[in-house]
Short mmCIF file of C-alpha atoms in Angstrom, two decimals:
data_model
loop_
_atom_site.label_atom_id
_atom_site.label_comp_id
_atom_site.label_asym_id
_atom_site.label_seq_id
_atom_site.Cartn_x
_atom_site.Cartn_y
_atom_site.Cartn_z
CA UNK A 1 6.12 8.29 8.12
CA UNK A 2 4.73 9.14 4.71
CA UNK A 3 7.08 7.34 2.30
CA UNK A 4 9.84 4.74 2.11
CA UNK A 5 13.18 6.27 3.06
CA UNK A 6 16.84 5.26 3.11
CA UNK A 7 18.94 6.95 5.75
CA UNK A 8 21.88 6.42 8.11
CA UNK A 9 22.87 7.03 11.72
CA UNK A 10 25.90 9.25 12.37
CA UNK A 11 26.80 11.50 9.49
CA UNK A 12 29.49 14.00 8.53
CA UNK A 13 30.70 16.37 11.20
CA UNK A 14 30.17 20.12 11.18
CA UNK A 15 33.07 21.13 8.92
CA UNK A 16 31.97 18.64 6.25
CA UNK A 17 28.16 18.62 6.33
CA UNK A 18 28.15 22.24 5.13
CA UNK A 19 30.23 21.37 2.04
CA UNK A 20 28.35 20.84 -1.19
CA UNK A 21 30.52 17.93 -2.29
CA UNK A 22 29.70 16.09 0.95
CA UNK A 23 25.94 16.51 0.56
CA UNK A 24 26.13 15.68 -3.13
CA UNK A 25 27.88 12.40 -2.28
CA UNK A 26 25.12 11.52 0.22
CA UNK A 27 22.45 12.10 -2.41
CA UNK A 28 24.45 10.25 -5.07
CA UNK A 29 24.55 7.18 -2.82
CA UNK A 30 20.77 6.94 -3.00
CA UNK A 31 19.88 8.33 0.42
CA UNK A 32 16.64 10.27 0.72
CA UNK A 33 16.81 11.22 4.40
CA UNK A 34 19.78 12.12 6.60
CA UNK A 35 20.32 13.19 10.23
CA UNK A 36 21.51 16.64 11.24
CA UNK A 37 22.63 16.88 14.85
CA UNK A 38 25.16 19.67 15.11
CA UNK A 39 25.25 21.46 18.48
CA UNK A 40 25.22 24.66 16.42
CA UNK A 41 21.76 25.41 14.91
CA UNK A 42 23.40 27.57 12.23
CA UNK A 43 25.31 24.53 10.95
CA UNK A 44 22.06 22.59 10.74
CA UNK A 45 20.47 25.43 8.76
CA UNK A 46 23.37 25.71 6.32
CA UNK A 47 23.18 21.96 5.76
CA UNK A 48 19.39 22.09 5.32
CA UNK A 49 19.82 24.55 2.44
CA UNK A 50 22.23 22.15 0.75
CA UNK A 51 19.85 19.29 1.45
CA UNK A 52 17.07 21.20 -0.31
CA UNK A 53 19.27 21.71 -3.35
CA UNK A 54 20.04 17.98 -3.59
CA UNK A 55 16.55 16.66 -2.82
CA UNK A 56 17.26 15.40 0.71
CA UNK A 57 15.04 15.53 3.76
CA UNK A 58 16.47 15.72 7.27
CA UNK A 59 15.87 14.49 10.79
CA UNK A 60 17.08 17.30 13.06
CA UNK A 61 18.44 17.09 16.56
CA UNK A 62 18.90 20.62 17.86
CA UNK A 63 20.92 21.20 21.05
CA UNK A 64 17.82 22.78 22.61
CA UNK A 65 15.96 19.51 22.10
CA UNK A 66 18.73 17.72 23.97
CA UNK A 67 18.21 20.19 26.84
CA UNK A 68 14.51 19.38 26.93
CA UNK A 69 15.18 15.65 27.07
CA UNK A 70 17.83 15.86 29.78
CA UNK A 71 16.02 18.27 32.13
CA UNK A 72 12.63 18.54 33.80
CA UNK A 73 12.00 21.99 32.39
CA UNK A 74 8.20 22.35 32.54
CA UNK A 75 7.92 24.83 29.66
CA UNK A 76 8.01 22.15 26.99
CA UNK A 77 5.52 23.80 24.65
CA UNK A 78 7.16 27.21 24.73
CA UNK A 79 10.69 25.92 24.28
CA UNK A 80 9.74 23.41 21.61
CA UNK A 81 7.72 26.10 19.86
CA UNK A 82 10.82 28.33 19.78
CA UNK A 83 12.79 25.54 18.08
CA UNK A 84 10.07 24.88 15.52
CA UNK A 85 9.76 28.59 14.74
CA UNK A 86 13.52 28.89 14.33
CA UNK A 87 13.41 26.31 11.51
CA UNK A 88 10.12 27.49 10.03
CA UNK A 89 11.66 28.40 6.65
CA UNK A 90 12.61 24.78 5.91
CA UNK A 91 10.09 22.43 4.37
CA UNK A 92 12.52 19.50 4.12
CA UNK A 93 12.59 18.61 7.82
CA UNK A 94 10.91 15.21 8.18
CA UNK A 95 11.09 15.20 11.96
CA UNK A 96 12.92 15.79 15.20
CA UNK A 97 15.36 13.28 16.71
CA UNK A 98 14.69 12.88 20.42
CA UNK A 99 16.72 9.99 21.84
CA UNK A 100 18.69 6.88 20.93
CA UNK A 101 18.20 3.69 22.95
CA UNK A 102 16.30 5.02 25.97
CA UNK A 103 15.81 2.96 29.10
CA UNK A 104 12.27 2.85 30.46
CA UNK A 105 12.74 5.68 32.96
CA UNK A 106 13.03 8.07 29.98
CA UNK A 107 9.59 7.16 28.63
CA UNK A 108 7.54 9.77 30.56
CA UNK A 109 9.67 12.66 29.26
CA UNK A 110 9.68 11.24 25.75
CA UNK A 111 5.90 10.97 25.96
CA UNK A 112 5.68 14.69 26.81
CA UNK A 113 7.89 15.67 23.89
CA UNK A 114 6.19 13.33 21.42
CA UNK A 115 2.80 14.72 22.38
CA UNK A 116 4.07 18.30 22.08
CA UNK A 117 5.52 17.66 18.60
CA UNK A 118 2.28 16.03 17.52
CA UNK A 119 0.33 19.12 18.61
CA UNK A 120 2.75 21.92 17.68
CA UNK A 121 4.33 20.50 14.52
CA UNK A 122 1.88 17.85 13.26
CA UNK A 123 3.52 17.40 9.87
CA UNK A 124 6.77 16.17 11.41
CA UNK A 125 7.87 13.05 13.27
CA UNK A 126 9.05 12.59 16.83
CA UNK A 127 11.86 10.06 16.42
CA UNK A 128 13.09 7.69 19.13
CA UNK A 129 15.30 4.67 18.37
CA UNK A 130 14.96 1.67 20.70
CA UNK A 131 17.35 -0.92 22.07
CA UNK A 132 17.67 -4.32 20.31
CA UNK A 133 16.48 -7.52 21.95
CA UNK A 134 19.96 -8.51 23.15
CA UNK A 135 20.03 -5.68 25.67
CA UNK A 136 19.68 -7.01 29.22
CA UNK A 137 16.65 -6.49 31.44
CA UNK A 138 18.83 -4.24 33.57
CA UNK A 139 19.66 -2.05 30.59
CA UNK A 140 16.03 -1.94 29.45
CA UNK A 141 14.75 -1.36 32.99
CA UNK A 142 12.00 -3.84 32.18
CA UNK A 143 11.34 -7.49 32.93
CA UNK A 144 12.03 -8.43 29.30
CA UNK A 145 12.07 -7.01 25.79
CA UNK A 146 8.35 -7.51 25.21
CA UNK A 147 7.53 -5.43 28.27
CA UNK A 148 9.97 -2.77 27.05
CA UNK A 149 8.15 -2.51 23.71
CA UNK A 150 4.71 -2.61 25.32
CA UNK A 151 5.56 0.16 27.76
CA UNK A 152 7.15 2.33 25.08
CA UNK A 153 4.11 2.02 22.83
CA UNK A 154 1.62 2.62 25.66
CA UNK A 155 3.47 5.49 27.33
CA UNK A 156 5.19 7.36 24.49
CA UNK A 157 2.61 6.72 21.74
CA UNK A 158 5.24 6.96 18.97
CA UNK A 159 4.47 7.49 15.27
CA UNK A 160 6.45 4.34 14.40
CA UNK A 161 8.85 1.79 15.89
CA UNK A 162 12.59 2.00 15.25
CA UNK A 163 15.39 -0.12 16.67
CA UNK A 164 18.95 -1.11 15.81
CA UNK A 165 20.28 -4.66 15.65
CA UNK A 166 23.87 -5.55 14.80
CA UNK A 167 24.10 -9.20 13.90
CA UNK A 168 27.63 -9.79 12.59
CA UNK A 169 30.23 -9.98 15.35
CA UNK A 170 33.46 -12.00 15.59
CA UNK A 171 35.76 -9.22 14.36
CA UNK A 172 38.73 -10.72 16.18
CA UNK A 173 37.82 -14.40 15.72
CA UNK A 174 36.95 -14.93 19.36
CA UNK A 175 39.95 -13.11 20.77
CA UNK A 176 38.33 -9.99 22.14
CA UNK A 177 40.18 -6.68 22.21
CA UNK A 178 37.31 -5.06 24.08
CA UNK A 179 37.44 -4.68 27.80
CA UNK A 180 34.72 -2.77 29.57
CA UNK A 181 36.30 0.55 30.64
CA UNK A 182 36.19 1.23 34.36
CA UNK A 183 34.36 4.51 33.76
CA UNK A 184 31.78 3.09 31.32
CA UNK A 185 28.18 3.91 32.14
CA UNK A 186 25.59 1.12 32.32
CA UNK A 187 24.40 1.62 28.74
CA UNK A 188 27.94 1.42 27.33
CA UNK A 189 28.74 -1.58 29.49
CA UNK A 190 25.69 -3.48 28.21
CA UNK A 191 26.53 -2.73 24.56
CA UNK A 192 30.12 -3.96 24.96
CA UNK A 193 29.16 -7.12 26.83
CA UNK A 194 26.46 -7.95 24.28
CA UNK A 195 28.97 -7.64 21.45
CA UNK A 196 31.34 -10.10 23.15
CA UNK A 197 28.82 -12.89 23.65
CA UNK A 198 28.63 -14.71 20.33
CA UNK A 199 29.32 -14.65 16.62
CA UNK A 200 26.38 -14.12 14.27
CA UNK A 201 23.77 -13.65 16.95
CA UNK A 202 20.78 -15.99 16.71
CA UNK A 203 18.35 -13.20 17.64
CA UNK A 204 18.22 -11.09 14.46
CA UNK A 205 14.99 -12.61 13.18
CA UNK A 206 13.49 -12.93 16.66
CA UNK A 207 13.89 -9.16 16.98
CA UNK A 208 12.15 -8.62 13.64
CA UNK A 209 9.38 -11.02 14.69
CA UNK A 210 8.44 -9.24 17.90
CA UNK A 211 8.73 -5.66 16.63
CA UNK A 212 6.73 -6.53 13.50
CA UNK A 213 4.06 -8.14 15.71
CA UNK A 214 3.81 -5.09 17.98
CA UNK A 215 3.81 -2.70 15.04
CA UNK A 216 0.98 -4.49 13.28
CA UNK A 217 -1.04 -4.73 16.48
CA UNK A 218 -0.84 -0.97 17.02
CA UNK A 219 -0.71 0.27 13.41
CA UNK A 220 2.90 1.46 13.72
CA UNK A 221 5.32 1.27 10.76
CA UNK A 222 8.73 -0.36 11.24
CA UNK A 223 12.20 1.15 10.84
CA UNK A 224 15.43 -0.82 11.36
CA UNK A 225 19.04 0.37 11.67
CA UNK A 226 21.42 -2.28 10.32
CA UNK A 227 25.16 -2.75 10.79
CA UNK A 228 27.58 -1.40 8.21
CA UNK A 229 30.65 0.02 9.97
CA UNK A 230 33.28 -2.21 11.54
CA UNK A 231 33.79 -1.38 15.22
CA UNK A 232 34.44 -3.10 18.50
CA UNK A 233 33.57 -6.77 18.04
CA UNK A 234 31.54 -6.08 14.89
CA UNK A 235 33.32 -7.32 11.80
CA UNK A 236 33.87 -5.77 8.38
CA UNK A 237 30.94 -6.73 6.15
CA UNK A 238 30.89 -7.69 2.50
CA UNK A 239 28.12 -6.51 0.17
CA UNK A 240 26.21 -9.80 0.45
CA UNK A 241 26.03 -9.52 4.25
CA UNK A 242 24.74 -5.95 3.96
CA UNK A 243 22.09 -7.07 1.46
CA UNK A 244 21.11 -9.95 3.77
CA UNK A 245 20.30 -7.49 6.54
CA UNK A 246 18.36 -5.08 4.34
CA UNK A 247 16.29 -7.61 2.39
CA UNK A 248 15.44 -9.57 5.55
CA UNK A 249 14.05 -6.38 7.09
CA UNK A 250 11.97 -5.69 3.97
CA UNK A 251 10.56 -9.24 4.13
CA UNK A 252 9.26 -8.31 7.60
CA UNK A 253 7.56 -5.20 6.27
CA UNK A 254 10.11 -2.49 7.19
CA UNK A 255 9.13 0.94 5.80
CA UNK A 256 12.43 2.72 6.49
CA UNK A 257 15.99 1.40 6.56
CA UNK A 258 19.07 2.97 8.08
CA UNK A 259 22.79 2.16 8.03
CA UNK A 260 25.14 2.48 10.98
CA UNK A 261 27.20 4.57 9.99
CA UNK A 262 27.90 6.94 7.08
CA UNK A 263 30.82 8.83 8.63
CA UNK A 264 33.61 7.19 10.65
CA UNK A 265 33.06 8.05 14.33
CA UNK A 266 35.96 8.79 16.61
CA UNK A 267 34.20 8.30 19.95
CA UNK A 268 35.83 6.00 22.51
CA UNK A 269 39.08 4.30 21.59
CA UNK A 270 37.67 0.94 22.64
CA UNK A 271 35.36 0.80 19.59
CA UNK A 272 38.03 1.46 16.91
CA UNK A 273 35.63 2.42 14.13
CA UNK A 274 36.75 1.75 10.58
CA UNK A 275 35.28 0.95 7.16
CA UNK A 276 32.32 3.33 7.29
CA UNK A 277 31.10 4.83 3.99
CA UNK A 278 33.37 7.83 4.47
CA UNK A 279 36.57 8.33 6.44
CA UNK A 280 37.00 11.24 8.81
CA UNK A 281 38.70 13.29 6.10
CA UNK A 282 35.75 12.77 3.75
CA UNK A 283 37.33 10.19 1.45
CA UNK A 284 34.83 7.60 0.26
CA UNK A 285 35.46 3.91 0.93
CA UNK A 286 34.53 0.51 -0.48
CA UNK A 287 31.45 0.51 1.71
CA UNK A 288 30.33 3.69 -0.02
CA UNK A 289 30.64 1.87 -3.33
CA UNK A 290 28.73 -1.10 -1.88
CA UNK A 291 25.90 1.14 -0.77
CA UNK A 292 25.84 2.93 -4.14
CA UNK A 293 25.36 -0.50 -5.74
CA UNK A 294 22.57 -1.48 -3.33
CA UNK A 295 20.54 1.67 -2.70
CA UNK A 296 19.01 2.55 -6.11
CA UNK A 297 17.34 -0.85 -6.50
CA UNK A 298 16.53 -1.05 -2.80
CA UNK A 299 14.79 2.32 -2.98
CA UNK A 300 12.64 1.17 -5.92
CA UNK A 301 11.75 -2.03 -4.09
CA UNK A 302 11.00 -0.21 -0.84
CA UNK A 303 8.73 2.23 -2.64
CA UNK A 304 6.88 -0.66 -4.29
CA UNK A 305 6.37 -2.29 -0.88
CA UNK A 306 5.56 0.87 1.06
CA UNK A 307 1.79 0.77 0.62
CA UNK A 308 1.54 -2.95 1.33
CA UNK A 309 0.88 -4.50 4.74
CA UNK A 310 2.95 -7.44 5.98
CA UNK A 311 0.62 -10.42 6.18
CA UNK A 312 2.89 -13.31 7.17
CA UNK A 313 6.59 -14.20 7.34
CA UNK A 314 7.94 -17.75 7.11
CA UNK A 315 11.35 -19.45 7.06
CA UNK A 316 12.17 -22.67 5.26
CA UNK A 317 14.17 -23.73 8.34
CA UNK A 318 14.23 -22.24 11.80
CA UNK A 319 17.95 -22.78 12.59
CA UNK A 320 17.10 -22.60 16.28
CA UNK A 321 15.49 -19.16 16.00
CA UNK A 322 12.04 -18.19 17.23
CA UNK A 323 10.49 -17.94 13.77
CA UNK A 324 7.59 -19.53 11.88
CA UNK A 325 8.30 -22.49 9.61
CA UNK A 326 6.96 -22.22 6.08
CA UNK A 327 3.40 -23.33 5.36
CA UNK A 328 1.50 -22.75 2.10
CA UNK A 329 0.27 -19.19 1.92
CA UNK A 330 -1.57 -17.33 -0.80
CA UNK A 331 -0.33 -18.34 -4.24
CA UNK A 332 2.84 -20.04 -2.96
CA UNK A 333 2.03 -23.67 -2.19
CA UNK A 334 5.55 -25.07 -1.72
CA UNK A 335 9.24 -24.15 -1.90
CA UNK A 336 11.67 -26.96 -2.73
CA UNK A 337 15.44 -26.67 -2.57
CA UNK A 338 18.49 -27.11 -0.40
CA UNK A 339 18.95 -23.45 0.45
CA UNK A 340 17.30 -21.66 3.35
CA UNK A 341 15.08 -18.65 2.77
CA UNK A 342 12.77 -16.19 4.48
CA UNK A 343 9.52 -15.40 2.67
CA UNK A 344 7.50 -12.32 3.51
CA UNK A 345 3.89 -12.14 2.26
CA UNK A 346 1.96 -8.92 1.70
CA UNK A 347 -1.72 -8.11 1.57
CA UNK A 348 -1.81 -7.61 -2.21
CA UNK A 349 -0.70 -11.22 -2.84
CA UNK A 350 2.96 -10.41 -3.54
CA UNK A 351 5.77 -12.09 -1.60
CA UNK A 352 9.46 -11.35 -1.09
CA UNK A 353 11.87 -14.29 -1.08
CA UNK A 354 15.27 -13.68 0.57
CA UNK A 355 18.28 -16.00 0.42
CA UNK A 356 19.28 -16.59 4.06
CA UNK A 357 22.73 -17.70 2.97
CA UNK A 358 25.01 -14.65 2.74
CA UNK A 359 27.95 -16.73 1.49
CA UNK A 360 26.59 -18.41 -1.64
CA UNK A 361 23.74 -18.42 -4.14
CA UNK A 362 20.76 -20.71 -3.68
CA UNK A 363 17.98 -22.04 -5.93
CA UNK A 364 14.43 -23.23 -5.28
CA UNK A 365 11.52 -24.65 -7.21
CA UNK A 366 8.38 -22.67 -6.42
CA UNK A 367 5.00 -24.37 -6.60
CA UNK A 368 2.73 -21.52 -7.66
CA UNK A 369 0.68 -20.23 -10.60
CA UNK A 370 2.55 -18.40 -13.35
CA UNK A 371 4.60 -15.69 -11.65
CA UNK A 372 6.09 -12.32 -12.45
CA UNK A 373 8.87 -10.48 -10.64
CA UNK A 374 9.62 -6.90 -9.67
CA UNK A 375 12.76 -5.52 -11.32
CA UNK A 376 14.90 -3.25 -9.17
CA UNK A 377 16.60 -2.01 -12.34
CA UNK A 378 13.56 -0.37 -13.90
CA UNK A 379 10.92 -0.49 -11.15
CA UNK A 380 8.53 -2.56 -13.26
CA UNK A 381 6.98 -6.03 -13.19
CA UNK A 382 8.17 -8.64 -15.70
CA UNK A 383 7.04 -12.20 -16.55
CA UNK A 384 8.97 -15.26 -15.45
CA UNK A 385 11.65 -16.05 -17.99
CA UNK A 386 12.43 -12.40 -18.70
CA UNK A 387 15.60 -12.75 -16.60
CA UNK A 388 17.64 -15.80 -15.49
CA UNK A 389 16.74 -15.23 -11.87
CA UNK A 390 13.22 -16.62 -12.44
CA UNK A 391 12.57 -19.18 -15.18
CA UNK A 392 9.26 -19.88 -16.90
CA UNK A 393 8.90 -23.09 -14.88
CA UNK A 394 9.25 -21.14 -11.57
CA UNK A 395 12.85 -21.98 -10.74
CA UNK A 396 14.18 -19.14 -8.62
CA UNK A 397 17.91 -18.46 -8.17
CA UNK A 398 19.16 -15.76 -5.82
CA UNK A 399 22.71 -14.52 -5.17
CA UNK A 400 24.01 -14.62 -1.61
CA UNK A 401 21.89 -12.48 0.70
CA UNK A 402 19.70 -11.17 -2.10
CA UNK A 403 15.92 -11.01 -2.46
CA UNK A 404 13.22 -10.88 -5.13
CA UNK A 405 9.61 -9.70 -5.00
CA UNK A 406 7.13 -11.98 -6.81
CA UNK A 407 3.41 -12.18 -7.49
CA UNK A 408 0.88 -14.07 -9.63
CA UNK A 409 1.26 -12.98 -13.25
CA UNK A 410 -1.30 -10.39 -14.33
#
C-alpha cells in the first residue's frame, strides 16, 4: 500500500465496465482504485485501458487466480507467473484480489499465493479481505476473533489488514424478511444470522480497536470496507451515516477506505439489494450523489493523514463499547460538551475529532493551545476563526457524523 485510496467492493458487470461512460462516472465520483473481477481476462484488459485513460488503478481478480485458490495445484509459481505475464502491459494494476472473508482453513493456501506474489510481482499487492468481529467462532474456525487475526497475520503474512463491518441494520424495523435458506452454506448462514441480531451493532468501534492494535503491532496498514448499499437487514443510509463510518475509520488510522457496493448486485433473492451507487442498468442514484459530495474532501483528508501513524484513539463516552475513554493527550487537554465524539491522535501532533452522533450536529469547547484546522475544500491548513466550524476561542462545531483534523497553530 503506497498511497491513500478510495475504492469499492462489487462494481459494474462485464457489459458496463468496458463502457467509457461507466468508467468516467467512477472516476468522477472521486474513486482512485476499483476492482476488476470478470471471469473473462479480455474484459479485464479492456477495462484496464479505460482505467488508464481516466487515472484509475485496479485490483484484479482473474479467473485463473480463483482456480489457484480453490485447488491444490502445486505449480503456483508457474501458473501465477503466466497470469502476471498476461497483464504485463498494464502499469495501473495495484494488486491481485485473492479471497473475501476466508475461514482459517484457507490460510495455508493464501500464504502460498501471497508469498508467490511477493516474489514474482513485488510491486503489487496480494489482497485478502477478512471477516468482521461479529462472525461466529464456527465461521472463523478459530476460538475467537483475536485468534483469527493472529493466525492470519502469522500464517499469511499479508501486506496490510482489510475487513468489512456493516453497522447499520434494522431495515425492516425488527420484522425480519430474511430466513436462512435451506441450501445456504455455513458462510452465508453466519452472515444472515449476524444481520438479524440487533440494530446498530455495538461492535463497530471494538472491531476498529482490535484491528488497529494488531496492525500497529505488526506494521500493517489498515483498510476498512463500510456499508453503503441497502440489502437484507441492512438499512438505507443517509449521507451523515455514511460520513460517520468513513471518518470513524480515519480516526483509527485507516489508510484505504472502500464502499459496499458501487453496482447493485443481483445475487440471492434473500438479500434484495437496492440503493447502491448505480442500478443494474447503469443509472446513477442518490447514493452516487452522496459519494460525489463526500469523496473529494475525504481523499484530500486521507492523503494528508496517509504518512501519519495512529498514536491513540479516545471516546468521550464508551456507550457500552470496548473503547478507551478520553484522557488528555498531546496538545488536547480537555473536551467539554454534551455531544459524544471519537478523537484519533497522530504522531505529528494532529488529531481528528469525529461527531459520534449521526443524527444531529454537536459542539465542544476544546482546551488546547491556539489551533488550526485542515480544510477538505482546498487541502490546506487554516487558523481557527477562518471558518465557523472552529472559532478563535476553540469552540468546535461538527455536523452529524462529520470530522475535522486539527493541530497546534504553526
